[in-house]
Short mmCIF file of C-alpha atoms in Angstrom, two decimals:
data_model
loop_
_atom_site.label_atom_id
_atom_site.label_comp_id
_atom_site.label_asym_id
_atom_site.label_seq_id
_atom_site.Cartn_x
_atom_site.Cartn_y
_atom_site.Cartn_z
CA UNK A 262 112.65 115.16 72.50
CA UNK A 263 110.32 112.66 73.65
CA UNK A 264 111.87 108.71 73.11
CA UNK A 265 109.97 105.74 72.40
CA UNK A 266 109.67 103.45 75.18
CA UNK A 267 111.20 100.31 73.40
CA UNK A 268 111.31 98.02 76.30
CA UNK A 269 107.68 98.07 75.82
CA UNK A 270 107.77 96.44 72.31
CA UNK A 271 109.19 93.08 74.32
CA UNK A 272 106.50 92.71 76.74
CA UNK A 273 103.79 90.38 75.92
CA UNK A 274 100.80 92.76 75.72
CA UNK A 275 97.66 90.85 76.05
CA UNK A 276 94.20 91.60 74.88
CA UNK A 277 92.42 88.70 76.48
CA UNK A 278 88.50 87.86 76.45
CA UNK A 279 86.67 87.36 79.52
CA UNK A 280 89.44 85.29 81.62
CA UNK A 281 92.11 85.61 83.91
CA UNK A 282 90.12 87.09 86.88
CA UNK A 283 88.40 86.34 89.74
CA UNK A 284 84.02 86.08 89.48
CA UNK A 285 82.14 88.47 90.50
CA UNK A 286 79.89 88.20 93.97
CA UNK A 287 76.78 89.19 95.18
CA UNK A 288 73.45 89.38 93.35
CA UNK A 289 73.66 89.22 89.24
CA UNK A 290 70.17 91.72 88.78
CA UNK A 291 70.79 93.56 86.23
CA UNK A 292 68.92 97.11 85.44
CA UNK A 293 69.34 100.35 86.94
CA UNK A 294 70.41 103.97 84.77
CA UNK A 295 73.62 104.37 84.36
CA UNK A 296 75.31 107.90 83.53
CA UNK A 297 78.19 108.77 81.48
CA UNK A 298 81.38 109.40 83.63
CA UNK A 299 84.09 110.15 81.55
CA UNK A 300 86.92 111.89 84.02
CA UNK A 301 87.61 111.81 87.42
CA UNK A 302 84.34 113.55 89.10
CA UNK A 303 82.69 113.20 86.24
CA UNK A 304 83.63 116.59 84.89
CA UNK A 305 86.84 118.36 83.46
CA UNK A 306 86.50 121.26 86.17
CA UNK A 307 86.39 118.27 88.87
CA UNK A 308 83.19 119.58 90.23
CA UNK A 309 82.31 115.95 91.31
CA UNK A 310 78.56 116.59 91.18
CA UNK A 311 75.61 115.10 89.37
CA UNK A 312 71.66 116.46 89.86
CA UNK A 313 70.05 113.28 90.96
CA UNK A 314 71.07 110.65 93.57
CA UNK A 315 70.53 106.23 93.58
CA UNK A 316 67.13 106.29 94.50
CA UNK A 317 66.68 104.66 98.30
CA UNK A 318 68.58 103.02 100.59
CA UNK A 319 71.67 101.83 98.63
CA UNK A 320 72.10 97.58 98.20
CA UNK A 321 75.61 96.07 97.54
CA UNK A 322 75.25 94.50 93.78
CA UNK A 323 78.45 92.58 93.19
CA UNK A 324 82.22 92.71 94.00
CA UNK A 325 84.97 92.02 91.30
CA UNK A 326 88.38 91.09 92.57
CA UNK A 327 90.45 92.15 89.56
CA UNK A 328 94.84 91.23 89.80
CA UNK A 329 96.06 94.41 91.68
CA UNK A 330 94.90 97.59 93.14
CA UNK A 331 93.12 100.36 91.76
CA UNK A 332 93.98 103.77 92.90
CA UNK A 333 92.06 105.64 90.04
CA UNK A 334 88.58 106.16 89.90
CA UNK A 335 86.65 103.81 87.34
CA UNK A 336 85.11 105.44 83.88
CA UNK A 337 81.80 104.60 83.08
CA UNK A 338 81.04 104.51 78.88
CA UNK A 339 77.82 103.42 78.10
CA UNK A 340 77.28 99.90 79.96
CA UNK A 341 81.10 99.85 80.38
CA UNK A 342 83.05 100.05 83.66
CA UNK A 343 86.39 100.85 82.79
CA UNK A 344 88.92 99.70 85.60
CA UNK A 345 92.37 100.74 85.41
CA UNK A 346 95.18 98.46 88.27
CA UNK A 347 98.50 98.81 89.41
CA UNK A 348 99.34 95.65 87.93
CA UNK A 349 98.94 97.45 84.26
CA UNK A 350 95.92 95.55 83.13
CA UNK A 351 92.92 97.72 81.75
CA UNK A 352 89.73 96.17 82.32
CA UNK A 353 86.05 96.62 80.61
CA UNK A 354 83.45 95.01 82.98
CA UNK A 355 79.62 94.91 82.56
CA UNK A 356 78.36 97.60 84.83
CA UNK A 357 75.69 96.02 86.03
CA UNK A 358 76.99 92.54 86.61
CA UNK A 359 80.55 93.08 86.94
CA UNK A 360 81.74 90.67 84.36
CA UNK A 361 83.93 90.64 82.27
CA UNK A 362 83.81 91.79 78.70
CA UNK A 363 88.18 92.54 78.17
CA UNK A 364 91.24 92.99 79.17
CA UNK A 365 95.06 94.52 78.49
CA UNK A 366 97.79 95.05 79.92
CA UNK A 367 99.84 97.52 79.02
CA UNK A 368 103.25 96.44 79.88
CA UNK A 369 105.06 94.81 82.61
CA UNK A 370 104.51 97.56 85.68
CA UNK A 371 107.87 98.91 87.68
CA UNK A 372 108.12 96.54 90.53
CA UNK A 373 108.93 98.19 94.19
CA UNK A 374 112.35 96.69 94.23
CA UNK A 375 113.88 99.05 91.31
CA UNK A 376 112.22 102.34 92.86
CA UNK A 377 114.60 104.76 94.61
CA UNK A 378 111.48 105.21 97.15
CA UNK A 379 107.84 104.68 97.47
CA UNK A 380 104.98 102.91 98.68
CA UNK A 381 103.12 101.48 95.47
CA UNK A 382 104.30 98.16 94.35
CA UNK A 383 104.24 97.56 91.80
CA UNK A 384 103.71 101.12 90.39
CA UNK A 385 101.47 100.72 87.41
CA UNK A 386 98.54 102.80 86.12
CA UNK A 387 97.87 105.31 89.21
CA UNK A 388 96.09 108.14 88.18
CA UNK A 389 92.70 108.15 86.84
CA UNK A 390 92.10 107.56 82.63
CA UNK A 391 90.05 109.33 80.78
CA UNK A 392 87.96 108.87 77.67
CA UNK A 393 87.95 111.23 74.81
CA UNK A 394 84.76 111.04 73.35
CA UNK A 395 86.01 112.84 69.72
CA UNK A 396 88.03 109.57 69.04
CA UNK A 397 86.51 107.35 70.86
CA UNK A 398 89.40 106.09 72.65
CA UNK A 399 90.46 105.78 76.88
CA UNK A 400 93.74 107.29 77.50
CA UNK A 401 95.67 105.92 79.96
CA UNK A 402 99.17 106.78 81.48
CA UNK A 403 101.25 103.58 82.69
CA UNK A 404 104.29 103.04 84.24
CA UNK A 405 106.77 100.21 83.24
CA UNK A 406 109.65 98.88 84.36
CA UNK A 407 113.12 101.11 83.60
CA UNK A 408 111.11 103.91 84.79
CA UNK A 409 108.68 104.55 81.60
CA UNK A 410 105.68 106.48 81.53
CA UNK A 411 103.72 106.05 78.14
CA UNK A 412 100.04 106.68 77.35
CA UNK A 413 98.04 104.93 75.51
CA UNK A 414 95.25 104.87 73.21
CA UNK A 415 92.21 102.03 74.21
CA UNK A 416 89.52 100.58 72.61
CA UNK A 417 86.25 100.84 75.29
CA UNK A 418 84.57 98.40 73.31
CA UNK A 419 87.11 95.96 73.22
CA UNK A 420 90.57 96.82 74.70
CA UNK A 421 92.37 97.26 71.58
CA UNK A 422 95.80 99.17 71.88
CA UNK A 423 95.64 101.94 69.03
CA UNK A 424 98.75 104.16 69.65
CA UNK A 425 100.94 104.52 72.66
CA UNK A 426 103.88 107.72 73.41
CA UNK A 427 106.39 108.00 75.89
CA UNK A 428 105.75 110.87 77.97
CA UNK A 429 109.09 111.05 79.38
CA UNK A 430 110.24 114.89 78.09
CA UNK A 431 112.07 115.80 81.14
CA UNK A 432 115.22 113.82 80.15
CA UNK A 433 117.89 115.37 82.33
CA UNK A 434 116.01 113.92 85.55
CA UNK A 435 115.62 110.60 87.38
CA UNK A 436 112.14 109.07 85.36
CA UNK A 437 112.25 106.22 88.06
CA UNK A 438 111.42 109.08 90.58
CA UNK A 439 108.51 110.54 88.71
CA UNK A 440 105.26 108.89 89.58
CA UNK A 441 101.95 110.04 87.52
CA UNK A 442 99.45 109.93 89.95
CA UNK A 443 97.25 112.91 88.99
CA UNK A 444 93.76 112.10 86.50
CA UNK A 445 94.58 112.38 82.71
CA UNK A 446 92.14 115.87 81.58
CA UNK A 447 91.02 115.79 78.29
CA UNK A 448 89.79 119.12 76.63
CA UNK A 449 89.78 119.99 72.54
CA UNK A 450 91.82 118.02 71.28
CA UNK A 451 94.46 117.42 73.80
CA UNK A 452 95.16 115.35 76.83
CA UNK A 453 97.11 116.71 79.56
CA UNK A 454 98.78 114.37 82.09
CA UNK A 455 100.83 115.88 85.19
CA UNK A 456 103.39 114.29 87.00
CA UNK A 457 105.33 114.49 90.61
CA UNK A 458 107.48 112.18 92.82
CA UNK A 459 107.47 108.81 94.21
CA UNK A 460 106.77 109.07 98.26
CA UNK A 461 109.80 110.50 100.27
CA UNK A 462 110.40 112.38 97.27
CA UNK A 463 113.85 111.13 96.90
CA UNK A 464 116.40 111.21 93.98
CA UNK A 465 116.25 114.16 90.92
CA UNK A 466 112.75 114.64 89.92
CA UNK A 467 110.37 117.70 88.99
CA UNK A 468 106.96 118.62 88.73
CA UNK A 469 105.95 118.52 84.81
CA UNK A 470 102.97 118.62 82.88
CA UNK A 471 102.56 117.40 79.29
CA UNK A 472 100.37 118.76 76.40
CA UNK A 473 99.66 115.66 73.68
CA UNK A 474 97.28 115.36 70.87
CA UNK A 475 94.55 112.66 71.38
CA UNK A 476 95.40 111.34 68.08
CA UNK A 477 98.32 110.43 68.96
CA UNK A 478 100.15 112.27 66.29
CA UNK A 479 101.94 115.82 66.90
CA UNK A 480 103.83 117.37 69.05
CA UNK A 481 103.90 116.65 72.71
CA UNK A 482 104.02 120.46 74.75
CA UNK A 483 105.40 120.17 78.93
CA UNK A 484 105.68 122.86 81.72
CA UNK A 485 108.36 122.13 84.17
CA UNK A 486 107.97 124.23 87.70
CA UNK A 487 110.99 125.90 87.32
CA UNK A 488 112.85 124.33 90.28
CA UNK A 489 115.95 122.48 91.14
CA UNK A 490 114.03 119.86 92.24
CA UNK A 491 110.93 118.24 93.78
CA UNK A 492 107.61 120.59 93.19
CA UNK A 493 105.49 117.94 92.34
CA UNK A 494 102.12 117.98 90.25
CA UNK A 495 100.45 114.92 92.11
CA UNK A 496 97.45 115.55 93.39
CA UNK A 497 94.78 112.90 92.63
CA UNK A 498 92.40 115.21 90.76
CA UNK A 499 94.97 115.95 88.41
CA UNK A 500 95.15 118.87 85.90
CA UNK A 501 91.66 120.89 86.09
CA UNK A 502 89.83 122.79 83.42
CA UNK A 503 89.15 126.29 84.24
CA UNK A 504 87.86 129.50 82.74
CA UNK A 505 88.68 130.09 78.92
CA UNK A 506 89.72 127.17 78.63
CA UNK A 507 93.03 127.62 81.07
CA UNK A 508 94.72 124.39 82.24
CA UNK A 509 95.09 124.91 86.23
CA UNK A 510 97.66 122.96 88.76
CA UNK A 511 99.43 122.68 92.09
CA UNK A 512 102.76 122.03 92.89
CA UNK A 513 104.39 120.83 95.99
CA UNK A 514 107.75 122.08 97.69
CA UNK A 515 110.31 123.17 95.88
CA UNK A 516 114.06 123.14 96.52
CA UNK A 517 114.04 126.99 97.54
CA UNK A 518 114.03 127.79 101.20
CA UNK A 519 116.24 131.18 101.61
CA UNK A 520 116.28 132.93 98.01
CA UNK A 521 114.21 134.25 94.76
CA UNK A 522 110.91 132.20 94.36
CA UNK A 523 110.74 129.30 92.75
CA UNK A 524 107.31 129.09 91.28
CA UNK A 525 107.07 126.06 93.82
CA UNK A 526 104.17 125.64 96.64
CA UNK A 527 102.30 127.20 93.48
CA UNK A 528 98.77 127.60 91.94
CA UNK A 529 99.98 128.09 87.82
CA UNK A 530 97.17 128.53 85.49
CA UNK A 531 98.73 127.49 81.92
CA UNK A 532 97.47 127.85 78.13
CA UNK A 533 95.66 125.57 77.02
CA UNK A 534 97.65 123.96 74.23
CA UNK A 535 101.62 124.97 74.81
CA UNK A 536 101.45 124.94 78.46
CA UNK A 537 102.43 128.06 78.92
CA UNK A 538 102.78 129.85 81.95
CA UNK A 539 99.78 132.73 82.41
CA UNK A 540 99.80 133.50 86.13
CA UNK A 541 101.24 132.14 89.56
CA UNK A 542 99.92 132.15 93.23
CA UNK A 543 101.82 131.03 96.05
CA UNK A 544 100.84 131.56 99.51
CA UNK A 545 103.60 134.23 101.58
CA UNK A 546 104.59 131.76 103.64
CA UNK A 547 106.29 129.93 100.78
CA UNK A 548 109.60 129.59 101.97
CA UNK A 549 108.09 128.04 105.28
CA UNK A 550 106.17 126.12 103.21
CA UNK A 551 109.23 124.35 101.17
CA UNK A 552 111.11 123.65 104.30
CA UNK A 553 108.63 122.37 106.20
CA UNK A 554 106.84 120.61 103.29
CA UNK A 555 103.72 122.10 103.75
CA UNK A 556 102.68 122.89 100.55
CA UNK A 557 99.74 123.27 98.48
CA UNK A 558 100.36 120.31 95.86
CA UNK A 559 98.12 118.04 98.07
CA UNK A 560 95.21 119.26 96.33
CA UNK A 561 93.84 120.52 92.86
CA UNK A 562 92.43 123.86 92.50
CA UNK A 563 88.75 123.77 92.89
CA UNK A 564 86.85 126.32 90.50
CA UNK A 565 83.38 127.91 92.02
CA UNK A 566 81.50 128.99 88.94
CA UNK A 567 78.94 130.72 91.00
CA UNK A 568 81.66 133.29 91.96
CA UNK A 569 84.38 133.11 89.39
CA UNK A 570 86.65 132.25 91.87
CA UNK A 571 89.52 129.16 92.59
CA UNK A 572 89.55 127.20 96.49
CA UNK A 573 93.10 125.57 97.06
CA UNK A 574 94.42 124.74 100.54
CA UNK A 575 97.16 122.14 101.25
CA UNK A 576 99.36 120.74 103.76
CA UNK A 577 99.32 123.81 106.31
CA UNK A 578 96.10 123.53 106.79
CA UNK A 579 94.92 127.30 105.26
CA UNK A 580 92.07 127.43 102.48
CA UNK A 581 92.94 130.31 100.48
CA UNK A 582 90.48 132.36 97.94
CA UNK A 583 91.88 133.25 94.73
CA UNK A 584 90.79 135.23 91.70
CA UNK A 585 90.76 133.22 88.19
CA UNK A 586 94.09 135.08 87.22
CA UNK A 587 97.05 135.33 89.87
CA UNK A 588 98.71 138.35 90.92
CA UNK A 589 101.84 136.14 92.59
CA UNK A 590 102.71 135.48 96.14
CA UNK A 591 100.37 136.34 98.40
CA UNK A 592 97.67 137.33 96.29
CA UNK A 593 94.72 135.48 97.87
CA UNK A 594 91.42 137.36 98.24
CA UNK A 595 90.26 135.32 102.04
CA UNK A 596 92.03 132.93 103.35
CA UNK A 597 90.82 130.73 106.30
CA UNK A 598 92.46 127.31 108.67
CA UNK A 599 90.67 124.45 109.46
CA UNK A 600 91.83 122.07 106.54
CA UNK A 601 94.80 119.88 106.15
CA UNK A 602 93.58 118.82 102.57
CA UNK A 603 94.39 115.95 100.30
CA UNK A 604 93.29 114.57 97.13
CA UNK A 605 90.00 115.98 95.43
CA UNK A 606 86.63 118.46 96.18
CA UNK A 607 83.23 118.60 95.61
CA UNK A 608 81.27 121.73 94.35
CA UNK A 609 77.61 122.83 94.02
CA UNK A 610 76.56 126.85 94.29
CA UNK A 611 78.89 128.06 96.47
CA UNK A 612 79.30 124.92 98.51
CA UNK A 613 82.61 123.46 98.63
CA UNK A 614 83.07 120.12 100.13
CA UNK A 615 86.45 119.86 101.51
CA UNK A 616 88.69 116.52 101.81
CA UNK A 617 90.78 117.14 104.85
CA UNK A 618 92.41 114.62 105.46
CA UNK A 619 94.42 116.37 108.99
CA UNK A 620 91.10 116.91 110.46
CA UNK A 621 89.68 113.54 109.04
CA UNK A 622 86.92 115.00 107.76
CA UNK A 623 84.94 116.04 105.22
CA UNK A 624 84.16 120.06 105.69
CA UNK A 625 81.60 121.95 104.00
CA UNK A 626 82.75 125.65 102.96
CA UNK A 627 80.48 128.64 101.77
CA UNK A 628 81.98 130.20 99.01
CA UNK A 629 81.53 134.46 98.73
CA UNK A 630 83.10 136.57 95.84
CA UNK A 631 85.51 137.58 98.80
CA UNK A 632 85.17 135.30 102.04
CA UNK A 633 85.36 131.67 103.27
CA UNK A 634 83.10 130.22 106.32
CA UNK A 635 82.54 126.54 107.25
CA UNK A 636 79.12 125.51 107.37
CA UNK A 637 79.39 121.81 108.88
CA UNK A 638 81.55 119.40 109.71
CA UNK A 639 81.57 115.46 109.17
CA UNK A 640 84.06 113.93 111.37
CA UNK A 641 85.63 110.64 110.94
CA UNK A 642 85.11 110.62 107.81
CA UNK A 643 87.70 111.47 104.98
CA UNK A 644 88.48 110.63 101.22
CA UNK A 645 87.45 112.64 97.66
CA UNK A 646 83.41 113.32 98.22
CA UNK A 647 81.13 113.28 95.41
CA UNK A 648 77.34 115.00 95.43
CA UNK A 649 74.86 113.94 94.30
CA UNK A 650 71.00 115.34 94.62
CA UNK A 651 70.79 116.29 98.15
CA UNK A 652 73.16 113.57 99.07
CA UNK A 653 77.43 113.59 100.10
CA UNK A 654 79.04 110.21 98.86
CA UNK A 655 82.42 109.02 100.59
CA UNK A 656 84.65 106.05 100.24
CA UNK A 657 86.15 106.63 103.90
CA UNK A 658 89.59 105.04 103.46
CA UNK A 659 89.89 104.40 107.54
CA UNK A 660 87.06 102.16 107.61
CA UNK A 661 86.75 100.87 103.94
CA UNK A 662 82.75 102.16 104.18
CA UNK A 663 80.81 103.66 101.66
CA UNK A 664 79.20 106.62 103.50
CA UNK A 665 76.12 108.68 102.61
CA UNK A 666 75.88 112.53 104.01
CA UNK A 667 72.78 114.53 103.76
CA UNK A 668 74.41 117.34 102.09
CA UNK A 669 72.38 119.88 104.20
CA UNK A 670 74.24 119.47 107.60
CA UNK A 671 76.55 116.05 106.88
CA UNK A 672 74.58 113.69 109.38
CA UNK A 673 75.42 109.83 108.23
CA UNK A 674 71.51 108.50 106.56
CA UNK A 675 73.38 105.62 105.14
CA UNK A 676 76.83 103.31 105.31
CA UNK A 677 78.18 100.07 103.36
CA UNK A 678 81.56 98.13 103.56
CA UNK A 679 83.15 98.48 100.62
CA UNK A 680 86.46 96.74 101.27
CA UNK A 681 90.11 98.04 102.11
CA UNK A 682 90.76 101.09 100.35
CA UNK A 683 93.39 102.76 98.56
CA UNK A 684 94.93 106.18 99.82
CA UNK A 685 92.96 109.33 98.93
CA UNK A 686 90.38 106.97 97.78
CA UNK A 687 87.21 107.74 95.73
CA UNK A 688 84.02 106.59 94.24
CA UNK A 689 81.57 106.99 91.44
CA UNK A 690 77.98 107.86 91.30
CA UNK A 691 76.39 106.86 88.08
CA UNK A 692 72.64 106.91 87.48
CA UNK A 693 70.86 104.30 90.15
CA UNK A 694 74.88 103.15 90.49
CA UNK A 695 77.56 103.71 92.98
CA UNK A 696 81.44 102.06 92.16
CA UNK A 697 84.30 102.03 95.17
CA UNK A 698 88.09 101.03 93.39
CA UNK A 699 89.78 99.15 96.33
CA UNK A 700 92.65 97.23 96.91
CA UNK A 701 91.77 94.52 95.17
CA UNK A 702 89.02 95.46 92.37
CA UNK A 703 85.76 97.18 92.72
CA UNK A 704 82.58 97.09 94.39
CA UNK A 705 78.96 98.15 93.20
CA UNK A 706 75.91 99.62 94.91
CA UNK A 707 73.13 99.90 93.11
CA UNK A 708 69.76 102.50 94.78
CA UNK A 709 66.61 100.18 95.41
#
């Protein structure tokens, strides 16, 4: 049954007007298009790719330190940026100018100190919101303190708070060990939030994903990886949409090293409203996998349309090639090394940019019906990429750049400071407009 999250009620929630936050710098010129971007990449298959590119050399436009970190990738809703920070506060700032329209905070975030492990603090809103554009409203998982994970119902025009619901369903665990990290994915008329552990992946915890209306009325659905423990559904992507309408995501390492499979180190493709269970995959080296975490929950599935086929790799560093429906362990069509990967890809035709992260680099795979090659490679270089036109976009978290690829062989043709950057870090490329979510706020690039 899921509970209410009552310490909530005696939190000051505030829905403030233009205050409390640091001015924006750089130039104030307005103009330039700006595109919808609803999700994380833009789309609910993740593809992170969008026809046209910022025209010319990009131009910083402003910086906005907000109160805390952002780890999830900004929405864009009409002339609204909508900034989400660890420090619980939801933010609507003028796209073009960076100020400030609102603010709310949703609750007093979990400080570090009450954590069994970790390395957020304070642990707030992580993953990435999304809007639903049915009820008008951006849905947002937070964390508060006790170890409470709600979401909530926003207001893009103004902040207001229309409903909020606890999403903690798996009661017999440790909710102060859960982290949601992954996107929120919005399809129909549900939102689906997933949810893994806190780093070190200590204390009793399980990968879980929950099935709620966007009304905020009904009954909330969850799949639990059917573990003792650990398995977590964490990567930053989060859930992904896939073909009829299928939820798809990956777990980490599960608690079973010697015996019967676990359904851990796992691709699970679910239904799209009960979360049902449809198929597995898990590589053959599972058990290897678990006990040497090197596991596949590092990453989201990545669908390639062009082939009707699923890329996933993880933390051993194989890319494996899967069919839309599983046929279990070691079911792969290709498989192929060369990519440690974290965090989110890119896809256009049967290019596959690929985040990976033990190579630092971004890798470019061709996609067949049954085969994987790597075209190029991009070294140095690493976070979520996003394509746009005929150009690669990277927040590189080891420099804090903003780096432009030519998507045709990955040579460098531009590069910006964007400021220090969160892990598994990401951007957004909307119309003329490019936004990096740092440690501290955001900063804009707008084309010339």
């Amino acid at each position: 049954m899921v509970r209410r999250v009552l310490s909530l009620l005696v939190v000051p929630l505030l829905a403030l007007s233009a205050c409390g936050s640091a001015d924006s710098t750089g130039p104030r010129a307005g103009g330039g298009h700006l595109a919808s971007w609803p999700t994380y990449h833009r789309t609910s298959d993740r593809a992170g790719h969008v026809a046209t590119a910022p025209t010319g050399p990009l131009q910083h436009a402003w910086t906005k330190d907000l109160n805390g970190a952002v780890y999830g990738e900004p929405l864009v809703i009409g002339s609204t940026l909508v900034v989400a920070t660890e420090q619980n506060y939801v933010y609507g700032l003028d796209a073009r100018t960076g100020q400030q329209r609102w603010r709310v905070r949703l609750g007093q975030p979990a400080p570090g100190s009450e954590l069994p492990c970790g390395n957020i603090d304070p642990l707030g809103v992580t993953g990435t919101p999304a809007y639903d554009a049915r009820t008008g409203s951006v849905l947002v998982a937070a964390e508060t303190r006790g170890g409470h994970h709600t979401l909530w119902a926003v207001s893009p025009k103004d902040g207001e708070r229309r409903w909020h619901r606890s999403l903690d369903t798996q009661t017999p665990r440790d909710a102060k060990a859960e982290q949601e990290r992954g996107a929120l994915l919005v399809s129909g008329k549900r939102v689906f939030t997933a949810f893994g552990g806190l780093d070190g992946d200590c204390a009793n915890y399980v990968g879980y994903v929950t099935s709620a209306p966007t009304s905020g009325k009904g009954a909330i659905h969850s799949y639990a990886v059917p573990t003792a423990r650990e398995a977590g559904i964490w990567a930053p992507p989060g859930p992904v949409l896939g073909p009829e309408g299928h939820v798809y995501v990956a777990s980490g390492n599960g608690a079973e090293v010697k015996g019967r499979w676990d359904k851990s180190d796992s691709v699970t493709e679910l239904s799209s409203v009960l979360l049902r269970p449809l198929s597995v995959f898990a590589p053959a080296s599972w058990k290897n996998d678990n006990a040497r975490d090197l596991d596949l929950g590092s990453m989201s599935p990545v669908m390639v349309p062009a082939v009707r086929r699923i890329v996933i790799a993880g933390k051993r560093g194989t890319v494996y090639l899967l069919r839309p429906t599983f046929g279990g362990v070691g079911s792969a069509l290709a498989r192929v090394g060369g990519c440690h990967a974290f965090a989110g890809a890119a896809v256009t035709g049967h290019t596959v940019l690929m985040p990976c992260k033990g190579e630092g680099a971004i890798r470019a795979l061709t996609v067949g019906t049954s085969s994987l090659h790597w075209a190029w490679t991009a070294k140095g270089i690493y976070s979520s990429p996003v394509i746009a036109g005929n150009r690669v976009y990277v927040a590189d978290q080891g420099s804090g750049d903003l780096v432009v690829l030519r998507l045709s062989d990955g040579k460098v043709v531009d590069r910006h400071h964007a400021g220090s950057l969160p892990h598994f870090s990401s951007q957004v490329v909307s119309g003329d407009w490019v936004f990096v979510p740092t440690l501290s706020g955001v900063t804009a690039f707008r084309g010339s």
